[in-house]
Coordinates of C-alpha atoms in Angstrom, one line a residue:
X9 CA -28.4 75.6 20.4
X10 CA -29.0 78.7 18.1
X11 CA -29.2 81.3 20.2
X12 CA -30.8 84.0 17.9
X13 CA -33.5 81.8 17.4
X14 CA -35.2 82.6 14.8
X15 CA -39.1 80.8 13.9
X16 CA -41.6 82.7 14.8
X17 CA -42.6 82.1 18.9
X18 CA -40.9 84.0 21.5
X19 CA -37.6 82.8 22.6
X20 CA -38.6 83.1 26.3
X21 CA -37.2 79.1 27.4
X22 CA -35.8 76.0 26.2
X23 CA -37.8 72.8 25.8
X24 CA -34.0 71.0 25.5
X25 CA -32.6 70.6 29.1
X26 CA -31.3 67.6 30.7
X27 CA -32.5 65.9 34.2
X28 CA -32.5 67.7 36.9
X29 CA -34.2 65.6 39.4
X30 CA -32.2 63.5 41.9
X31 CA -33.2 60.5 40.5
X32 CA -32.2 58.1 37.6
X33 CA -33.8 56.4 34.7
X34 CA -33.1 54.8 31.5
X35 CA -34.3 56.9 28.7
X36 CA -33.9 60.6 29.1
X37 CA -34.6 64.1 30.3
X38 CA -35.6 66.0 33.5
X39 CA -38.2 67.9 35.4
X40 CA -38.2 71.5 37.8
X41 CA -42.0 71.3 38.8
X42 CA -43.7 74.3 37.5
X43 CA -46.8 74.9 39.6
X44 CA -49.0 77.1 37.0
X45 CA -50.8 75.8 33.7
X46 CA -51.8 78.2 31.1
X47 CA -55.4 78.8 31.0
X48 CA -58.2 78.8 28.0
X49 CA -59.6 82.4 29.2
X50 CA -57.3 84.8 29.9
X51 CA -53.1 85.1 30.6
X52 CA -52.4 83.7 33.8
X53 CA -49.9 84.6 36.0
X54 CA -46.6 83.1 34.6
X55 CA -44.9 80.0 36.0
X56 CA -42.0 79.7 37.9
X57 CA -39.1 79.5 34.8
X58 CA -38.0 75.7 35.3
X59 CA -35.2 74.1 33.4
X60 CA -37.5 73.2 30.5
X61 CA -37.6 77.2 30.0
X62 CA -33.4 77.1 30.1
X63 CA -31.8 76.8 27.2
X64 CA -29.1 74.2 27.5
X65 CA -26.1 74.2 26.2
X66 CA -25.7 73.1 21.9
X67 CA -25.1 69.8 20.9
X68 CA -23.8 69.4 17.0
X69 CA -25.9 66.0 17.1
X70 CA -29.2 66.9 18.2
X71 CA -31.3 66.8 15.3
X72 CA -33.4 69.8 16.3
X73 CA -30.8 72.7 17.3
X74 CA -32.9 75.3 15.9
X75 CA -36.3 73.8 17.1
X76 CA -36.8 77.2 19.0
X77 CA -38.7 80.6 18.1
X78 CA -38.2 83.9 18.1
X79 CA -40.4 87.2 16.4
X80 CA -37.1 89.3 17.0
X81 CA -37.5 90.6 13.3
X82 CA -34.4 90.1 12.7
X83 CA -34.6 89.2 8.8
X84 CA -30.9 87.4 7.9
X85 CA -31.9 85.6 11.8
X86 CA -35.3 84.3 10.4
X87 CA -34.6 83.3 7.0
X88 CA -31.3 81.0 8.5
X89 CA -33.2 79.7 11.5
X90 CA -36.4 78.8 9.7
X91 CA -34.8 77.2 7.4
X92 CA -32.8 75.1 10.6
X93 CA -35.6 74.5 12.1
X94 CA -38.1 73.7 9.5
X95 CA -36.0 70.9 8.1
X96 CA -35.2 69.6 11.9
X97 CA -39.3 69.7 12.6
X98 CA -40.1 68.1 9.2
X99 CA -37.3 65.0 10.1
X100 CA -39.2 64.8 13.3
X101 CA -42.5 64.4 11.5
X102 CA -40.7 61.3 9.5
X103 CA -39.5 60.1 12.5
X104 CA -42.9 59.7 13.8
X105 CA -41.3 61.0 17.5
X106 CA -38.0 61.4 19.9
X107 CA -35.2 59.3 19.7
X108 CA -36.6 56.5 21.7
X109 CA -39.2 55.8 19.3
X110 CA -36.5 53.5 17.9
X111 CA -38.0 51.1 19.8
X112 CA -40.4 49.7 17.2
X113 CA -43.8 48.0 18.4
X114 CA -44.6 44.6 17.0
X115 CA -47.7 46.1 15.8
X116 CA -45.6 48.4 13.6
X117 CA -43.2 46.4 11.9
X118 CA -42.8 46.3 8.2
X119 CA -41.7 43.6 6.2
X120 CA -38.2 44.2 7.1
X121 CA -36.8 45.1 10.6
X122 CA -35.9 48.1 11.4
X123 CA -32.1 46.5 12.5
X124 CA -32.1 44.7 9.1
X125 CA -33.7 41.2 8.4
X126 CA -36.5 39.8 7.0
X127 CA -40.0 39.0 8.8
X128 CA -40.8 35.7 8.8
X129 CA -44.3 35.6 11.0
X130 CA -45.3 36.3 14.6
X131 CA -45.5 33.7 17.3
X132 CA -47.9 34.7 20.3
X133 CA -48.3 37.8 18.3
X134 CA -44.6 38.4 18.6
X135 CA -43.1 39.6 14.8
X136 CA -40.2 36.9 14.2
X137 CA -37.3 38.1 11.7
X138 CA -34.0 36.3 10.5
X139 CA -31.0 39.1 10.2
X140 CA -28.9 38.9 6.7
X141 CA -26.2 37.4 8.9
X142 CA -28.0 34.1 9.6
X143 CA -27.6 33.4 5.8
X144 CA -24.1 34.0 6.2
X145 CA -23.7 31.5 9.1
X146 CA -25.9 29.2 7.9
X147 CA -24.2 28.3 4.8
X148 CA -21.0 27.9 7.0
X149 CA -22.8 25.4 8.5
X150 CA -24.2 23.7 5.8
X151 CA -20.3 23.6 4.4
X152 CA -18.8 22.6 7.8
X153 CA -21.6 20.0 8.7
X154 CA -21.2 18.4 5.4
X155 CA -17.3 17.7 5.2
X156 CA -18.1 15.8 8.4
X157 CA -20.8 13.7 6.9
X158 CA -18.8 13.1 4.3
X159 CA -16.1 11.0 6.8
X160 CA -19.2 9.6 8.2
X161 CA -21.4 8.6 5.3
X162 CA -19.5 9.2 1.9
X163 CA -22.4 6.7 0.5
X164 CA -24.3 10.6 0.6
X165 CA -22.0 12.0 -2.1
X166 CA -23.3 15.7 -3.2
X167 CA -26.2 14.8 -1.6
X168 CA -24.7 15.0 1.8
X169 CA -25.4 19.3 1.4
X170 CA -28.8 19.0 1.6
X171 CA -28.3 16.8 4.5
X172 CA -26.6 19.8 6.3
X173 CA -28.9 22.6 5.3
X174 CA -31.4 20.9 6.9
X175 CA -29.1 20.4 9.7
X176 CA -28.3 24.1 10.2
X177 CA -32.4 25.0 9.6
X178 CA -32.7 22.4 12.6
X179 CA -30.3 23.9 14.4
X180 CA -31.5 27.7 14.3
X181 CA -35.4 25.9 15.2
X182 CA -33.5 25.0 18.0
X183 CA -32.4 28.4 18.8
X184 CA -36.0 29.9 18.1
X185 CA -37.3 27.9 20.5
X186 CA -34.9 28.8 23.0
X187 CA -36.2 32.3 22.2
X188 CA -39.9 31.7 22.6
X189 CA -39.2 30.3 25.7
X190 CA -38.1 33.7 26.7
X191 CA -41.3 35.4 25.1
X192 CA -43.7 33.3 26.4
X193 CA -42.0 33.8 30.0
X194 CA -42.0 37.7 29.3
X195 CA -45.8 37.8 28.2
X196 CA -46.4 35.7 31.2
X197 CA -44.8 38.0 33.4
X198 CA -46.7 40.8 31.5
X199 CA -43.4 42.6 29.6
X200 CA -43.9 43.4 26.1
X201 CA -41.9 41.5 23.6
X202 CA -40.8 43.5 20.2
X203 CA -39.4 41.5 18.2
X204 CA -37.4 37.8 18.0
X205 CA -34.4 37.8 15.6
X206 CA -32.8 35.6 14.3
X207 CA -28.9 36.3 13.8
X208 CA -25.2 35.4 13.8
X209 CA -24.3 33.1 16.5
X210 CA -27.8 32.5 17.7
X211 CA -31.0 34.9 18.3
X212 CA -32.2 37.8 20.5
X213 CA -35.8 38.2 21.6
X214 CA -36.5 42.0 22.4
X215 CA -38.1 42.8 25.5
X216 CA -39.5 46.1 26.0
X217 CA -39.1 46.3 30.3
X218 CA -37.4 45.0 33.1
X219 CA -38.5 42.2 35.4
X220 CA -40.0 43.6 38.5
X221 CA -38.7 41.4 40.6
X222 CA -35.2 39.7 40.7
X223 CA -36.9 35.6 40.7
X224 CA -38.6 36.9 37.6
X225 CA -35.3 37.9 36.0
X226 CA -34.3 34.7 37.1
X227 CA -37.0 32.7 35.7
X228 CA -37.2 34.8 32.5
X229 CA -33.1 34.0 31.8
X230 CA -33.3 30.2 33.3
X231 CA -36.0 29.1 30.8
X232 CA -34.1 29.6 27.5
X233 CA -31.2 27.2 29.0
X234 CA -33.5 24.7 30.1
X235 CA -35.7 24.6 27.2
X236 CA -32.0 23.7 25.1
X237 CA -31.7 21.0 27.3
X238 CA -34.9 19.3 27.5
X239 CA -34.2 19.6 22.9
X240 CA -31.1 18.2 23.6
X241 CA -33.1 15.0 25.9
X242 CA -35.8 14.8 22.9
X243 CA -33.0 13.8 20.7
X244 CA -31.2 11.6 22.6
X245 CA -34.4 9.8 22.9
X246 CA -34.5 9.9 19.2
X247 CA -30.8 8.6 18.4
X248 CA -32.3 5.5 20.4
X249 CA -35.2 5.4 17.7
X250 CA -32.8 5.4 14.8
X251 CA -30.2 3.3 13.9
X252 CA -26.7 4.5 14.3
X253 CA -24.7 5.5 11.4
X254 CA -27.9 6.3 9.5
X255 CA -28.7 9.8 8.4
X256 CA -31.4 10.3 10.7
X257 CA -28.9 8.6 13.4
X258 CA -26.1 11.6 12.9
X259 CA -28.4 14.6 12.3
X260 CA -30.1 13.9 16.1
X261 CA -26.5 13.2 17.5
X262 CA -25.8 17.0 15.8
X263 CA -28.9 18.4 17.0
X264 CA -28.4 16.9 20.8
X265 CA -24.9 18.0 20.7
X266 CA -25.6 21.9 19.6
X267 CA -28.2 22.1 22.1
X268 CA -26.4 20.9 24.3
X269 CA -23.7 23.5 23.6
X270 CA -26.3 26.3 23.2
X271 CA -27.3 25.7 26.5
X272 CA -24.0 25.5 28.2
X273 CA -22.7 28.9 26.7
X274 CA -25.8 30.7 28.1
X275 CA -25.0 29.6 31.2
X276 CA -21.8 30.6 31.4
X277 CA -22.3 33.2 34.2
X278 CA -21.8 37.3 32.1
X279 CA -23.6 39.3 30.3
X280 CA -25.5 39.2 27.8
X281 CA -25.5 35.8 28.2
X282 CA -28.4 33.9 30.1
X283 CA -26.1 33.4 32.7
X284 CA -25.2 36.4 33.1
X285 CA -28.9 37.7 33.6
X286 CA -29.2 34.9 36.4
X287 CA -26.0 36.2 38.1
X288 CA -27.5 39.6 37.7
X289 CA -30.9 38.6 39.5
X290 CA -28.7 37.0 42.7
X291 CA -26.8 39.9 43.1
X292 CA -30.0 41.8 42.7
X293 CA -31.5 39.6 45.3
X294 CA -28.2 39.8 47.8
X295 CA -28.0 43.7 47.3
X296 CA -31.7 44.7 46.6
X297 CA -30.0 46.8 43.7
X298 CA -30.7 45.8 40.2
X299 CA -27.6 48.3 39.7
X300 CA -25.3 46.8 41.7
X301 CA -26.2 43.0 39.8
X302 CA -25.7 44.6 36.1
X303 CA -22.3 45.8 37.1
X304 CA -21.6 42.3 38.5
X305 CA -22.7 41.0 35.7
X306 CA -21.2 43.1 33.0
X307 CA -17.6 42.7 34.5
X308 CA -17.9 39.0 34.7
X309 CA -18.9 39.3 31.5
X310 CA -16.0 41.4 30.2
X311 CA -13.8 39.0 31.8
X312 CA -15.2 36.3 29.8
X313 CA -15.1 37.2 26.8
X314 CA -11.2 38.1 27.8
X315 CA -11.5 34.2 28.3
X316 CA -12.9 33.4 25.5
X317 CA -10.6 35.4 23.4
X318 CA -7.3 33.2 25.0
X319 CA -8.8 30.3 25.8
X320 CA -10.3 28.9 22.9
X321 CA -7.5 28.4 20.7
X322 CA -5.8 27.2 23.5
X323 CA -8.2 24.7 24.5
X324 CA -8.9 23.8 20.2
X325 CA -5.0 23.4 19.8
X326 CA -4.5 21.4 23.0
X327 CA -7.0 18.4 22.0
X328 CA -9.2 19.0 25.0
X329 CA -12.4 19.5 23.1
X330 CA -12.4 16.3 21.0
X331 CA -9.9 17.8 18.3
X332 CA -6.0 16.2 17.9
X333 CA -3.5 18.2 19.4
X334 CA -1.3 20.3 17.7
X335 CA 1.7 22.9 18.0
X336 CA 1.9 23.9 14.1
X337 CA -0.3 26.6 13.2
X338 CA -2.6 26.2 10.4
X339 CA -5.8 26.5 8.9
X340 CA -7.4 25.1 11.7
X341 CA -5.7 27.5 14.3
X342 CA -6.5 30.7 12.2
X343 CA -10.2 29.5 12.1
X344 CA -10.1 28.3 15.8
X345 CA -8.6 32.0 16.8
X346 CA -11.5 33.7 14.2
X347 CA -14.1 32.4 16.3
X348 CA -12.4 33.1 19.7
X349 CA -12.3 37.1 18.6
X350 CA -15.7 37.2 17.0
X351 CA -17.3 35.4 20.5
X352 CA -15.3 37.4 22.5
X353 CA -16.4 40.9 20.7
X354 CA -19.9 39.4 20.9
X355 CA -19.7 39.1 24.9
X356 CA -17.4 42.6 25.5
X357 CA -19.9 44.3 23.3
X358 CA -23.1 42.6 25.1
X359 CA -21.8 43.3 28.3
X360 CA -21.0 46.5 27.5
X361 CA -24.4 47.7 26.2
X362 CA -26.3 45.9 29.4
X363 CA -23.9 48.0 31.1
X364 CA -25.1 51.4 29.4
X365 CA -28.4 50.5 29.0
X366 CA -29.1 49.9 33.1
X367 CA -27.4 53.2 33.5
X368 CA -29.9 54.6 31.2
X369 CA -32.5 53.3 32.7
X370 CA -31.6 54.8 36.5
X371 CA -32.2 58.5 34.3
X372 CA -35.4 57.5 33.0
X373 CA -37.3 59.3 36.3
X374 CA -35.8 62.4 34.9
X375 CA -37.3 62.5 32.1
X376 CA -40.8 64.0 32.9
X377 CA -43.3 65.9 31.1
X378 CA -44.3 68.5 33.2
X379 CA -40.3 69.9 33.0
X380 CA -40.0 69.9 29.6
X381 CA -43.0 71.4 28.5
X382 CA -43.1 74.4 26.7
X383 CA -45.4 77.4 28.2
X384 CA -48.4 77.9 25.8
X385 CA -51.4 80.4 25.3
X386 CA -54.1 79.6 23.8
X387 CA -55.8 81.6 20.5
X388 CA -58.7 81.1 18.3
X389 CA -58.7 79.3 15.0
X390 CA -59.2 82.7 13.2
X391 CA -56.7 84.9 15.2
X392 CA -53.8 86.1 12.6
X393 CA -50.5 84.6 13.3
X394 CA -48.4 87.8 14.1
X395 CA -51.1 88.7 16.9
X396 CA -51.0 85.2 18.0
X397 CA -47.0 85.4 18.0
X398 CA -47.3 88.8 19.4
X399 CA -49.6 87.5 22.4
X400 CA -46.8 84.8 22.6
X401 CA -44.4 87.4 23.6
X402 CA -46.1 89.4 26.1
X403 CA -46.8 85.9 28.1
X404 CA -43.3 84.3 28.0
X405 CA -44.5 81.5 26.1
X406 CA -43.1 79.2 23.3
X407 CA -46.4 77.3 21.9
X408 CA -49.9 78.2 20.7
X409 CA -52.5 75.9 21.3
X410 CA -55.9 76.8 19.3
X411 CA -58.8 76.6 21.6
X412 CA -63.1 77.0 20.5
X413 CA -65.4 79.4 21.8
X414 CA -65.4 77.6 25.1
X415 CA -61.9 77.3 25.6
X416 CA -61.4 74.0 25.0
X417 CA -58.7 73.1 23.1
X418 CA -59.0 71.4 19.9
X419 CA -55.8 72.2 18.1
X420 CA -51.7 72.7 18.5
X421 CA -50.0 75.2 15.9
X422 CA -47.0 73.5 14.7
X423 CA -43.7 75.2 15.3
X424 CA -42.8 73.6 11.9
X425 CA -45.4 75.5 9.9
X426 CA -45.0 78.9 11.6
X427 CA -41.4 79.0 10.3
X428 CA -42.7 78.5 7.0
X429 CA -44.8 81.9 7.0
X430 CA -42.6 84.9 6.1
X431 CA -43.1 87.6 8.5
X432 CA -45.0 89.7 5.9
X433 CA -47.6 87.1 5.5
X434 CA -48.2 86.4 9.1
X435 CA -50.8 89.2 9.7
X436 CA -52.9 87.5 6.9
X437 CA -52.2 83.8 8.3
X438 CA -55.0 82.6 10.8
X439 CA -53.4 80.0 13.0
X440 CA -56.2 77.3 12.4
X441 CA -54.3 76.9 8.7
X442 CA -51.2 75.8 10.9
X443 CA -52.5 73.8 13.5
X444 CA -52.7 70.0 13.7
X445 CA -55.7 68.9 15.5
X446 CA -56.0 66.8 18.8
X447 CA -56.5 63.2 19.0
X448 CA -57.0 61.7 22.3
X449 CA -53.4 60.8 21.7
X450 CA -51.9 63.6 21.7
X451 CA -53.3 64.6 25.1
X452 CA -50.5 63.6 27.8
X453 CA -50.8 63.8 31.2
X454 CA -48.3 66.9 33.1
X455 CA -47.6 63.9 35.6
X456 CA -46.2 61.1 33.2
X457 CA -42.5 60.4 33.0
X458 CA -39.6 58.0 32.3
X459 CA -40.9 54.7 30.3
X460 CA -44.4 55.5 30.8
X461 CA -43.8 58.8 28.9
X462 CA -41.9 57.0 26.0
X463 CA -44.4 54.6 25.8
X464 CA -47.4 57.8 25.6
X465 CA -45.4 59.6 23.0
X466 CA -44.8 56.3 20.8
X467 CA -48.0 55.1 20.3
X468 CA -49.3 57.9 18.9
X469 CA -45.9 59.8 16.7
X470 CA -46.4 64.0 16.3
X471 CA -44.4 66.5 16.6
X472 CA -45.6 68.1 19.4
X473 CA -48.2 67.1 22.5
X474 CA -50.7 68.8 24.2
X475 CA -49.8 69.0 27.9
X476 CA -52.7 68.9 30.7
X477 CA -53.2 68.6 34.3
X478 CA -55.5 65.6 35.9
X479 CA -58.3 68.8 36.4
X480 CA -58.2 69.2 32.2
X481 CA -56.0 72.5 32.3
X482 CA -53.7 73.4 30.1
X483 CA -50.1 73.4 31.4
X484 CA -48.7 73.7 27.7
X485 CA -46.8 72.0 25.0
X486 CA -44.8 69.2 24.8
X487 CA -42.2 68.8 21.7
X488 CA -40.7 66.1 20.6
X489 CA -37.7 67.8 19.6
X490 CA -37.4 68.9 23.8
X491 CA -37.6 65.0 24.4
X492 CA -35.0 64.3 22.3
X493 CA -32.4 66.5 22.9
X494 CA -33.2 65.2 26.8
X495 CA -32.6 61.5 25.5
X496 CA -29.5 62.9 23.9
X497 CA -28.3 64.0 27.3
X498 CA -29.0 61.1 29.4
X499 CA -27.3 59.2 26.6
X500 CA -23.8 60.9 26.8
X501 CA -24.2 61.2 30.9
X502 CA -24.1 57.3 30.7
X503 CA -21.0 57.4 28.9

């Protein structure tokens, strides 16, 4: 943290400190109650200093080290940490909000994802892309599908390519709907759905919450695995409408088969696999601590993909699933031991990330608005900068927030913009030419934390937030650049 400070408001408190509370969550910062908000009319009497006003200690990552202000005069001070600051405010403004907002609504997508991929429509509303990877794997198909055919049916010739794209398309609308039967479980259920993706090695759908309840986790994990196996009985029933040997005959015998595998692998009982999610929901149930069925989960999950990573070739080179035995090492084995270490990193990673993710998600309480807010006073549109700055000072506080003649507030004076003003110009500078004004928006409630905070500040992206009580008072400002350096914090405690 720069600790001459140097923008423009007082450096009186920190917007940047970490949780405090006793409690966990999943997404970020922390929360001393302050009892006092600042008023429309007059200074009131100054709040109780919480950890929001505590400067916390610097971090070389957070984007917004010098995000605070100071009218020290100190000239060499201002000109370095405007210039900090303004380029750490202006990012924000691109950003659109705090680190969480990385979490993209499906009403926001563009045409690619933000994790790379193309979008290829929305289901239930629900924007569905296909990552750059599934290209990748999907050729491999197409080449591995169609040396078998030709064994099979060398009548097919060159033709028997086309025969296997289609195949591998099939396939991957297999895996989609496997996907969708997540979504529709988690709309049911009432949890937002960002995004489905399709990828390497199958698909992901994106769901913004956790399931209240472990039978819903249950439910929402079991119905991806059974909707592969009721596929994988709608083509059976087909390879008995089609003759055998026939190119209809072999592409439902593929298409039962990989759902039938599909389904089996998510079942296997570790995160991030389906299984794993219904493991986690029994331990959940047993314990009546999600926390305690993630870390069940997670390890079992580890020690799969340990499995995997030995067993596989093992099982390949041994005959056992279908193949001929063999003790030479070839081709085969290399390709065979390939896949083992690409689905084992798959699973160690998954597992890994559920892992650090639930543990995120027990800080999320601590991240609450009232603690990180920034003390404010309010000004009139036409009062100069350096007496609004000045006022700023004598009351401790860190934000401006322009207010009409009846005190009601209408505007907040970006932090941004007042680093911009050289001190010589501030006494000519009315604060209304640096405020952004209020939309209903940016309006949060002193009492909103964890998720439900995240969720305010990403619908509508700013830079900073107007803070008020349930009664309309002002309590102050909220900044972005506070919420992420909190994020930061309960990212590296989860470590």
């Amino acid at each position: 943290m720069d600790e001459s400070g140097a923008s423009g408001l007082p450096r009186t408190g920190g917007g940047d400190s970490g949780p405090t509370s006793g409690k966990d969550a999943s997404v970020t910062p922390a929360e001393p109650e302050r009892t006092d908000s600042a008023k429309p009319t007059a200074q009131a009497e100054q709040p109780e200093r919480t950890e929001a006003d505590t400067p916390a200690p610097d971090k070389p990552s957070a984007p917004a080290q010098a995000g605070h202000v100071d009218n020290s005069g100190d000239k060499n001070g201002d000109k370095n940490g405007d210039k900090n600051k303004e380029s750490g405010a202006e990012q924000q403004q691109k950003d659109g909000a705090t680190a969480p907002e990385n979490k993209d609504g499906a009403g926001a997508q563009d045409k690619k994802a933000p994790g790379g991929g193309l979008l290829m429509g929305r289901i239930f509303g629900v924007p569905i892309y296909v990552a750059p990877s599934w290209f990748l794997v999907a050729a491999l198909i197409t080449w591995v599908f169609g040396n078998q055919l030709d064994r099979v049916l060398p009548e097919l010739g060159g033709a028997r390519y086309l025969v296997s794209l289609f195949f591998a398309v099939a396939f991957y609308g297999s895996v989609l709907v496997h996907e969708l039967a997540h979504t529709v479980a988690a709309l049911r259920f009432k949890l937002p759905v960002r995004k489905i993706q399709l990828q390497f090695f199958g698909g992901v759908s994106e769901i913004e919450k956790e399931s209240e309840t472990p039978g819903r986790e249950f439910v929402l994990a079991f119905v991806g695995p059974l909707l592969s196996l009721v596929l994988a009985a709608v083509f059976y029933g087909g390879m008995q409408a089609v003759e055998p040997g026939t190119v209809p005959g072999v592409l439902m015998a593929g298409l039962m088969i990989s759902n039938l595998i599909v389904a089996a692998f998510n079942l296997l009982p570790g995160l991030p696999l389906d299984g794993g999610r219904m493991l986690r929901a029994v331990v959940w149930k047993i314990t009546g601590k999600p926390m305690s069925g993630t870390v069940a989960a997670a390890w079992v999950g580890r020690a799969l993909a340990v499995s995997v990573l030995i067993g596989l070739p093992l099982l390949t080179q041994s005959g056992v699933l279908g193949a001929e035995a063999t003790d030479s090492v070839g081709m085969d084995t290399v390709m065979d031991a390939l896949l083992a270490a690409i689905l084992a990193a798959i699973i160690w990673t998954g597992a890994g990330n559920s892992l650090r993710m639930a543990r995120l998600r027990e800080r999320l309480p601590e991240l609450r608005a009232r603690s990180l807010t920034r003390r404010a006073v309010p000004v009139e549109s036409a009062t100069p900068l350096s007496e609004a700055l000045r006022r700023a000072n004598d009351a401790g506080a860190r934000a401006l927030v322009v207010v009409n003649g009846h005190g009601d507030p209408v505007a907040v004076v970006r932090e941004a913009a007042i680093v911009g003003v050289p001190e010589h110009r501030r006494p000519w500078v009315p604060v209304s030419g640096l405020a952004q004004d209020l939309t209903e928006g940016m309006k949060v409630s002193a009492e909103l934390s964890g998720e439900e905070l995240l969720d305010t500040l990403r619908a509508t992206p700013a830079t900073e937030y107007l803070v008020v009580e349930d009664s309309g008072e002002i309590y102050g400002v909220l900044s972005t650049s506070d919420v992420e350096r909190a994020f930061v914090k309960a990212m590296d405690r989860t470590g």
